[in-house]
PDB file of C-alpha atoms in Angstrom:
ATOM      1  CA  UNK A 220      19.336 111.168 111.926  1.00  0.00           C
ATOM      2  CA  UNK A 221      21.760 110.728 114.802  1.00  0.00           C
ATOM      3  CA  UNK A 222      20.385 111.660 118.209  1.00  0.00           C
ATOM      4  CA  UNK A 223      21.992 111.764 121.638  1.00  0.00           C
ATOM      5  CA  UNK A 224      20.113 111.930 124.930  1.00  0.00           C
ATOM      6  CA  UNK A 225      21.562 112.509 128.375  1.00  0.00           C
ATOM      7  CA  UNK A 226      19.964 110.961 131.454  1.00  0.00           C
ATOM      8  CA  UNK A 227      20.701 110.827 135.160  1.00  0.00           C
ATOM      9  CA  UNK A 228      19.947 112.502 138.495  1.00  0.00           C
ATOM     10  CA  UNK A 229      19.450 116.249 138.443  1.00  0.00           C
ATOM     11  CA  UNK A 230      20.574 116.670 142.046  1.00  0.00           C
ATOM     12  CA  UNK A 231      23.736 115.307 143.626  1.00  0.00           C
ATOM     13  CA  UNK A 232      25.018 115.876 147.159  1.00  0.00           C
ATOM     14  CA  UNK A 233      28.447 117.377 147.790  1.00  0.00           C
ATOM     15  CA  UNK A 234      31.278 114.804 147.998  1.00  0.00           C
ATOM     16  CA  UNK A 235      29.190 112.201 146.151  1.00  0.00           C
ATOM     17  CA  UNK A 236      29.597 110.909 142.591  1.00  0.00           C
ATOM     18  CA  UNK A 237      27.754 112.395 139.637  1.00  0.00           C
ATOM     19  CA  UNK A 238      26.657 109.735 137.132  1.00  0.00           C
ATOM     20  CA  UNK A 239      25.193 110.407 133.699  1.00  0.00           C
ATOM     21  CA  UNK A 240      24.456 108.256 130.672  1.00  0.00           C
ATOM     22  CA  UNK A 241      24.211 109.238 127.025  1.00  0.00           C
ATOM     23  CA  UNK A 242      22.040 107.066 124.797  1.00  0.00           C
ATOM     24  CA  UNK A 243      22.797 107.207 121.083  1.00  0.00           C
ATOM     25  CA  UNK A 244      20.115 106.485 118.491  1.00  0.00           C
ATOM     26  CA  UNK A 245      20.149 106.596 114.705  1.00  0.00           C
ATOM     27  CA  UNK A 246      23.660 105.180 114.561  1.00  0.00           C
ATOM     28  CA  UNK A 247      25.925 102.668 116.262  1.00  0.00           C
ATOM     29  CA  UNK A 248      28.662 103.715 118.657  1.00  0.00           C
ATOM     30  CA  UNK A 249      30.784 100.725 117.638  1.00  0.00           C
ATOM     31  CA  UNK A 250      30.368 100.899 113.869  1.00  0.00           C
ATOM     32  CA  UNK A 251      31.762 104.377 113.425  1.00  0.00           C
ATOM     33  CA  UNK A 252      35.244 105.806 113.830  1.00  0.00           C
ATOM     34  CA  UNK A 253      34.220 108.518 116.260  1.00  0.00           C
ATOM     35  CA  UNK A 254      35.043 109.328 119.813  1.00  0.00           C
ATOM     36  CA  UNK A 255      32.062 110.140 122.070  1.00  0.00           C
ATOM     37  CA  UNK A 256      32.405 112.893 124.611  1.00  0.00           C
ATOM     38  CA  UNK A 257      31.108 114.917 127.530  1.00  0.00           C
ATOM     39  CA  UNK A 258      31.079 118.709 127.788  1.00  0.00           C
ATOM     40  CA  UNK A 259      29.739 120.886 130.598  1.00  0.00           C
ATOM     41  CA  UNK A 260      28.616 124.489 131.037  1.00  0.00           C
ATOM     42  CA  UNK A 261      28.136 126.097 134.469  1.00  0.00           C
ATOM     43  CA  UNK A 262      25.133 128.442 134.600  1.00  0.00           C
ATOM     44  CA  UNK A 263      25.906 131.675 132.760  1.00  0.00           C
ATOM     45  CA  UNK A 264      29.448 130.564 131.887  1.00  0.00           C
ATOM     46  CA  UNK A 265      31.390 129.022 129.019  1.00  0.00           C
ATOM     47  CA  UNK A 266      31.949 125.499 127.772  1.00  0.00           C
ATOM     48  CA  UNK A 267      34.419 122.915 129.078  1.00  0.00           C
ATOM     49  CA  UNK A 268      35.252 119.635 127.346  1.00  0.00           C
ATOM     50  CA  UNK A 269      35.435 116.951 130.048  1.00  0.00           C
ATOM     51  CA  UNK A 270      36.691 114.013 128.006  1.00  0.00           C
ATOM     52  CA  UNK A 271      35.875 111.430 125.353  1.00  0.00           C
ATOM     53  CA  UNK A 272      35.885 107.681 124.729  1.00  0.00           C
ATOM     54  CA  UNK A 273      36.235 105.424 121.689  1.00  0.00           C
ATOM     55  CA  UNK A 274      34.072 102.306 121.388  1.00  0.00           C
ATOM     56  CA  UNK A 275      37.152 100.208 122.134  1.00  0.00           C
ATOM     57  CA  UNK A 276      37.461 101.937 125.507  1.00  0.00           C
ATOM     58  CA  UNK A 277      40.314 104.317 124.718  1.00  0.00           C
ATOM     59  CA  UNK A 278      39.814 107.585 126.581  1.00  0.00           C
ATOM     60  CA  UNK A 279      41.222 111.047 127.010  1.00  0.00           C
ATOM     61  CA  UNK A 280      40.338 113.428 129.813  1.00  0.00           C
ATOM     62  CA  UNK A 281      40.674 117.111 130.593  1.00  0.00           C
ATOM     63  CA  UNK A 282      43.782 117.343 132.824  1.00  0.00           C
ATOM     64  CA  UNK A 283      41.922 119.656 135.211  1.00  0.00           C
ATOM     65  CA  UNK A 284      39.348 116.932 135.940  1.00  0.00           C
ATOM     66  CA  UNK A 285      41.311 113.770 135.216  1.00  0.00           C
ATOM     67  CA  UNK A 286      41.660 112.651 138.832  1.00  0.00           C
ATOM     68  CA  UNK A 287      37.872 112.646 139.316  1.00  0.00           C
ATOM     69  CA  UNK A 288      36.522 111.554 135.916  1.00  0.00           C
ATOM     70  CA  UNK A 289      35.723 108.162 134.456  1.00  0.00           C
ATOM     71  CA  UNK A 290      34.070 107.736 131.061  1.00  0.00           C
ATOM     72  CA  UNK A 291      32.938 104.270 130.011  1.00  0.00           C
ATOM     73  CA  UNK A 292      31.093 102.737 127.069  1.00  0.00           C
ATOM     74  CA  UNK A 293      28.470  99.993 126.737  1.00  0.00           C
ATOM     75  CA  UNK A 294      28.263  99.080 123.061  1.00  0.00           C
ATOM     76  CA  UNK A 295      25.483  96.535 123.678  1.00  0.00           C
ATOM     77  CA  UNK A 296      23.211  99.365 124.847  1.00  0.00           C
ATOM     78  CA  UNK A 297      24.677 101.972 122.469  1.00  0.00           C
ATOM     79  CA  UNK A 298      25.460 104.136 125.477  1.00  0.00           C
ATOM     80  CA  UNK A 299      28.404 105.839 127.100  1.00  0.00           C
ATOM     81  CA  UNK A 300      28.596 107.179 130.617  1.00  0.00           C
ATOM     82  CA  UNK A 301      30.253 109.800 132.787  1.00  0.00           C
ATOM     83  CA  UNK A 302      31.207 109.525 136.433  1.00  0.00           C
ATOM     84  CA  UNK A 303      32.574 112.534 138.295  1.00  0.00           C
ATOM     85  CA  UNK A 304      33.577 111.881 141.879  1.00  0.00           C
ATOM     86  CA  UNK A 305      33.863 114.117 144.955  1.00  0.00           C
ATOM     87  CA  UNK A 306      31.605 116.791 143.492  1.00  0.00           C
ATOM     88  CA  UNK A 307      31.270 120.309 144.874  1.00  0.00           C
ATOM     89  CA  UNK A 308      29.020 123.241 144.038  1.00  0.00           C
ATOM     90  CA  UNK A 309      31.536 124.182 141.335  1.00  0.00           C
ATOM     91  CA  UNK A 310      30.454 121.079 139.402  1.00  0.00           C
ATOM     92  CA  UNK A 311      26.909 122.421 139.032  1.00  0.00           C
ATOM     93  CA  UNK A 312      26.408 122.704 135.295  1.00  0.00           C
ATOM     94  CA  UNK A 313      24.491 121.632 132.235  1.00  0.00           C
ATOM     95  CA  UNK A 314      26.176 118.448 131.034  1.00  0.00           C
ATOM     96  CA  UNK A 315      26.115 117.629 127.328  1.00  0.00           C
ATOM     97  CA  UNK A 316      27.143 114.530 125.428  1.00  0.00           C
ATOM     98  CA  UNK A 317      28.389 114.834 121.865  1.00  0.00           C
ATOM     99  CA  UNK A 318      29.978 112.952 118.988  1.00  0.00           C
ATOM    100  CA  UNK A 319      33.534 113.207 117.726  1.00  0.00           C
ATOM    101  CA  UNK A 320      34.776 116.762 117.390  1.00  0.00           C
ATOM    102  CA  UNK A 321      31.399 117.879 118.673  1.00  0.00           C
ATOM    103  CA  UNK A 322      29.286 117.894 115.524  1.00  0.00           C
ATOM    104  CA  UNK A 323      26.208 116.280 117.100  1.00  0.00           C
ATOM    105  CA  UNK A 324      25.096 117.192 120.637  1.00  0.00           C
ATOM    106  CA  UNK A 325      22.480 116.034 123.092  1.00  0.00           C
ATOM    107  CA  UNK A 326      20.051 118.590 124.488  1.00  0.00           C
ATOM    108  CA  UNK A 327      21.897 118.713 127.816  1.00  0.00           C
ATOM    109  CA  UNK A 328      20.885 117.996 131.386  1.00  0.00           C
ATOM    110  CA  UNK A 329      21.261 120.286 134.394  1.00  0.00           C
ATOM    111  CA  UNK A 330      22.994 118.730 137.374  1.00  0.00           C
ATOM    112  CA  UNK A 331      22.912 120.685 140.622  1.00  0.00           C
ATOM    113  CA  UNK A 332      25.269 119.866 143.468  1.00  0.00           C
ATOM    114  CA  UNK A 333      23.585 120.732 146.737  1.00  0.00           C
ATOM    115  CA  UNK A 334      22.786 119.179 150.065  1.00  0.00           C
TER     116      UNK A 334
ATOM    117  CA  UNK B 134      47.258 123.252 127.212  1.00  0.00           C
ATOM    118  CA  UNK B 135      46.216 125.322 124.225  1.00  0.00           C
ATOM    119  CA  UNK B 136      44.417 128.500 125.259  1.00  0.00           C
ATOM    120  CA  UNK B 137      41.839 130.122 122.987  1.00  0.00           C
ATOM    121  CA  UNK B 138      41.381 133.885 123.350  1.00  0.00           C
ATOM    122  CA  UNK B 139      38.137 135.066 121.799  1.00  0.00           C
ATOM    123  CA  UNK B 140      37.227 138.692 121.150  1.00  0.00           C
ATOM    124  CA  UNK B 141      35.165 140.676 121.660  1.00  0.00           C
ATOM    125  CA  UNK B 142      33.353 139.131 124.627  1.00  0.00           C
ATOM    126  CA  UNK B 143      30.204 140.950 123.547  1.00  0.00           C
ATOM    127  CA  UNK B 144      29.013 143.241 120.807  1.00  0.00           C
ATOM    128  CA  UNK B 145      25.902 145.164 119.854  1.00  0.00           C
ATOM    129  CA  UNK B 146      24.871 145.186 116.231  1.00  0.00           C
ATOM    130  CA  UNK B 147      21.895 145.919 114.020  1.00  0.00           C
ATOM    131  CA  UNK B 148      20.111 143.691 111.564  1.00  0.00           C
ATOM    132  CA  UNK B 149      22.020 143.825 108.291  1.00  0.00           C
ATOM    133  CA  UNK B 150      25.384 144.612 109.901  1.00  0.00           C
ATOM    134  CA  UNK B 151      28.561 142.718 109.092  1.00  0.00           C
ATOM    135  CA  UNK B 152      29.930 141.085 112.241  1.00  0.00           C
ATOM    136  CA  UNK B 153      33.407 139.689 112.835  1.00  0.00           C
ATOM    137  CA  UNK B 154      34.537 137.569 115.787  1.00  0.00           C
ATOM    138  CA  UNK B 155      38.142 136.531 116.340  1.00  0.00           C
ATOM    139  CA  UNK B 156      39.847 133.644 118.115  1.00  0.00           C
ATOM    140  CA  UNK B 157      43.551 133.461 118.780  1.00  0.00           C
ATOM    141  CA  UNK B 158      45.267 130.221 119.753  1.00  0.00           C
ATOM    142  CA  UNK B 159      48.217 130.174 122.145  1.00  0.00           C
ATOM    143  CA  UNK B 160      50.069 127.934 119.690  1.00  0.00           C
ATOM    144  CA  UNK B 161      49.544 126.782 116.149  1.00  0.00           C
ATOM    145  CA  UNK B 162      46.567 124.500 115.597  1.00  0.00           C
ATOM    146  CA  UNK B 163      46.633 124.211 111.787  1.00  0.00           C
ATOM    147  CA  UNK B 164      42.940 124.452 110.814  1.00  0.00           C
ATOM    148  CA  UNK B 165      41.630 122.290 113.678  1.00  0.00           C
ATOM    149  CA  UNK B 166      38.964 124.793 114.679  1.00  0.00           C
ATOM    150  CA  UNK B 167      35.194 124.974 114.752  1.00  0.00           C
ATOM    151  CA  UNK B 168      32.692 127.743 115.402  1.00  0.00           C
ATOM    152  CA  UNK B 169      29.481 127.227 117.363  1.00  0.00           C
ATOM    153  CA  UNK B 170      26.298 129.193 117.924  1.00  0.00           C
ATOM    154  CA  UNK B 171      24.392 128.812 121.187  1.00  0.00           C
ATOM    155  CA  UNK B 172      20.964 130.213 121.987  1.00  0.00           C
ATOM    156  CA  UNK B 173      19.613 130.387 125.557  1.00  0.00           C
ATOM    157  CA  UNK B 174      18.616 127.003 126.925  1.00  0.00           C
ATOM    158  CA  UNK B 175      19.879 125.153 123.854  1.00  0.00           C
ATOM    159  CA  UNK B 176      22.901 123.037 123.023  1.00  0.00           C
ATOM    160  CA  UNK B 177      25.612 124.627 120.884  1.00  0.00           C
ATOM    161  CA  UNK B 178      25.234 124.153 117.158  1.00  0.00           C
ATOM    162  CA  UNK B 179      28.274 123.813 114.913  1.00  0.00           C
ATOM    163  CA  UNK B 180      28.398 126.384 112.112  1.00  0.00           C
ATOM    164  CA  UNK B 181      31.914 125.959 110.751  1.00  0.00           C
ATOM    165  CA  UNK B 182      34.409 123.085 110.860  1.00  0.00           C
ATOM    166  CA  UNK B 183      38.028 122.842 109.729  1.00  0.00           C
ATOM    167  CA  UNK B 184      38.225 126.626 110.196  1.00  0.00           C
ATOM    168  CA  UNK B 185      36.439 127.513 106.956  1.00  0.00           C
ATOM    169  CA  UNK B 186      34.043 124.712 105.937  1.00  0.00           C
ATOM    170  CA  UNK B 187      30.341 125.481 106.276  1.00  0.00           C
ATOM    171  CA  UNK B 188      28.311 122.878 108.152  1.00  0.00           C
ATOM    172  CA  UNK B 189      25.483 121.440 106.055  1.00  0.00           C
ATOM    173  CA  UNK B 190      22.281 123.446 106.450  1.00  0.00           C
ATOM    174  CA  UNK B 191      23.987 126.564 107.819  1.00  0.00           C
ATOM    175  CA  UNK B 192      23.210 129.794 105.911  1.00  0.00           C
ATOM    176  CA  UNK B 193      25.943 131.072 103.609  1.00  0.00           C
ATOM    177  CA  UNK B 194      26.081 134.418 105.434  1.00  0.00           C
ATOM    178  CA  UNK B 195      28.290 132.603 107.937  1.00  0.00           C
ATOM    179  CA  UNK B 196      31.929 132.133 106.965  1.00  0.00           C
ATOM    180  CA  UNK B 197      35.167 131.217 108.675  1.00  0.00           C
ATOM    181  CA  UNK B 198      38.777 131.904 107.871  1.00  0.00           C
ATOM    182  CA  UNK B 199      42.242 131.518 109.294  1.00  0.00           C
ATOM    183  CA  UNK B 200      44.918 128.972 110.012  1.00  0.00           C
ATOM    184  CA  UNK B 201      47.644 128.516 112.567  1.00  0.00           C
ATOM    185  CA  UNK B 202      46.846 130.884 115.424  1.00  0.00           C
ATOM    186  CA  UNK B 203      44.372 133.477 114.069  1.00  0.00           C
ATOM    187  CA  UNK B 204      40.800 132.662 113.137  1.00  0.00           C
ATOM    188  CA  UNK B 205      37.740 134.675 112.219  1.00  0.00           C
ATOM    189  CA  UNK B 206      34.009 134.054 112.069  1.00  0.00           C
ATOM    190  CA  UNK B 207      32.115 136.510 109.880  1.00  0.00           C
ATOM    191  CA  UNK B 208      28.387 137.028 109.588  1.00  0.00           C
ATOM    192  CA  UNK B 209      27.953 139.009 106.383  1.00  0.00           C
ATOM    193  CA  UNK B 210      24.481 140.400 107.092  1.00  0.00           C
ATOM    194  CA  UNK B 211      23.183 139.867 110.610  1.00  0.00           C
ATOM    195  CA  UNK B 212      19.668 138.449 110.811  1.00  0.00           C
ATOM    196  CA  UNK B 213      17.279 138.492 113.801  1.00  0.00           C
ATOM    197  CA  UNK B 214      17.817 134.781 114.412  1.00  0.00           C
ATOM    198  CA  UNK B 215      21.598 135.298 114.663  1.00  0.00           C
ATOM    199  CA  UNK B 216      21.458 137.016 118.043  1.00  0.00           C
ATOM    200  CA  UNK B 217      23.161 134.416 120.211  1.00  0.00           C
ATOM    201  CA  UNK B 218      26.478 133.527 121.822  1.00  0.00           C
ATOM    202  CA  UNK B 219      29.282 132.238 119.619  1.00  0.00           C
ATOM    203  CA  UNK B 220      32.198 130.020 120.638  1.00  0.00           C
ATOM    204  CA  UNK B 221      35.313 128.792 118.914  1.00  0.00           C
ATOM    205  CA  UNK B 222      36.722 125.330 119.693  1.00  0.00           C
ATOM    206  CA  UNK B 223      40.197 124.018 118.970  1.00  0.00           C
ATOM    207  CA  UNK B 224      40.608 120.254 118.638  1.00  0.00           C
ATOM    208  CA  UNK B 225      44.250 120.092 117.628  1.00  0.00           C
ATOM    209  CA  UNK B 226      45.021 118.674 121.064  1.00  0.00           C
ATOM    210  CA  UNK B 227      42.535 116.566 122.953  1.00  0.00           C
ATOM    211  CA  UNK B 228      40.355 117.266 124.712  1.00  0.00           C
ATOM    212  CA  UNK B 229      39.800 120.520 122.922  1.00  0.00           C
ATOM    213  CA  UNK B 230      39.412 123.952 124.439  1.00  0.00           C
ATOM    214  CA  UNK B 231      36.786 126.599 123.823  1.00  0.00           C
ATOM    215  CA  UNK B 232      37.099 130.315 123.525  1.00  0.00           C
ATOM    216  CA  UNK B 233      35.346 132.379 126.168  1.00  0.00           C
ATOM    217  CA  UNK B 234      32.397 133.226 123.941  1.00  0.00           C
ATOM    218  CA  UNK B 235      31.024 136.301 122.174  1.00  0.00           C
ATOM    219  CA  UNK B 236      27.496 137.445 122.955  1.00  0.00           C
ATOM    220  CA  UNK B 237      25.906 139.172 119.969  1.00  0.00           C
ATOM    221  CA  UNK B 238      23.142 141.503 121.106  1.00  0.00           C
ATOM    222  CA  UNK B 239      20.672 143.753 119.356  1.00  0.00           C
ATOM    223  CA  UNK B 240      21.647 147.413 119.112  1.00  0.00           C
TER     224      UNK B 240
END
């Protein structure tokens, strides 16, 4: 059974870089034909797809966040990662990782931007 | 960008009711649409993919229909465990975009 698990700091200061990692178990990132993505949800609000990456490194990003987002993959660790720079309070959200067209999701991790 | 307009934003219904939620795309997306259920504090769970295909393990009271720009999620007989927020997601253009959500509450 495929499982995804997000990890990373739960508190980030304004103007700094948010960094999260998603660890995939029960399947290999590099042996499947899926993209692997990040989605976020501010408290009490809707869902926003941040971007996704293929095991080869090909990426696509939400245009509204593109200038601040980097998604990378480490196939040796079966992980992919999210970096979001210059964060503000508006980036406070639950961050989820997911597979492909979002059939499998991690449980999510709350990241708060505050000094 | 493709915009997804979901309606209603909330509804009150009773156990046993038939419930219909609609998503409209700002341009044609073929059948590149999924429906998700989210309960408080949990990750979204996919119910429907390719507009009308039922995800494995999802009860048959859930169904999806539509193609192009108009899509519908129907719950044929609402059960207590169905009270949640529902989202549509288009993935015709990447990254995809979600509808604003429909909160289904107990009447």
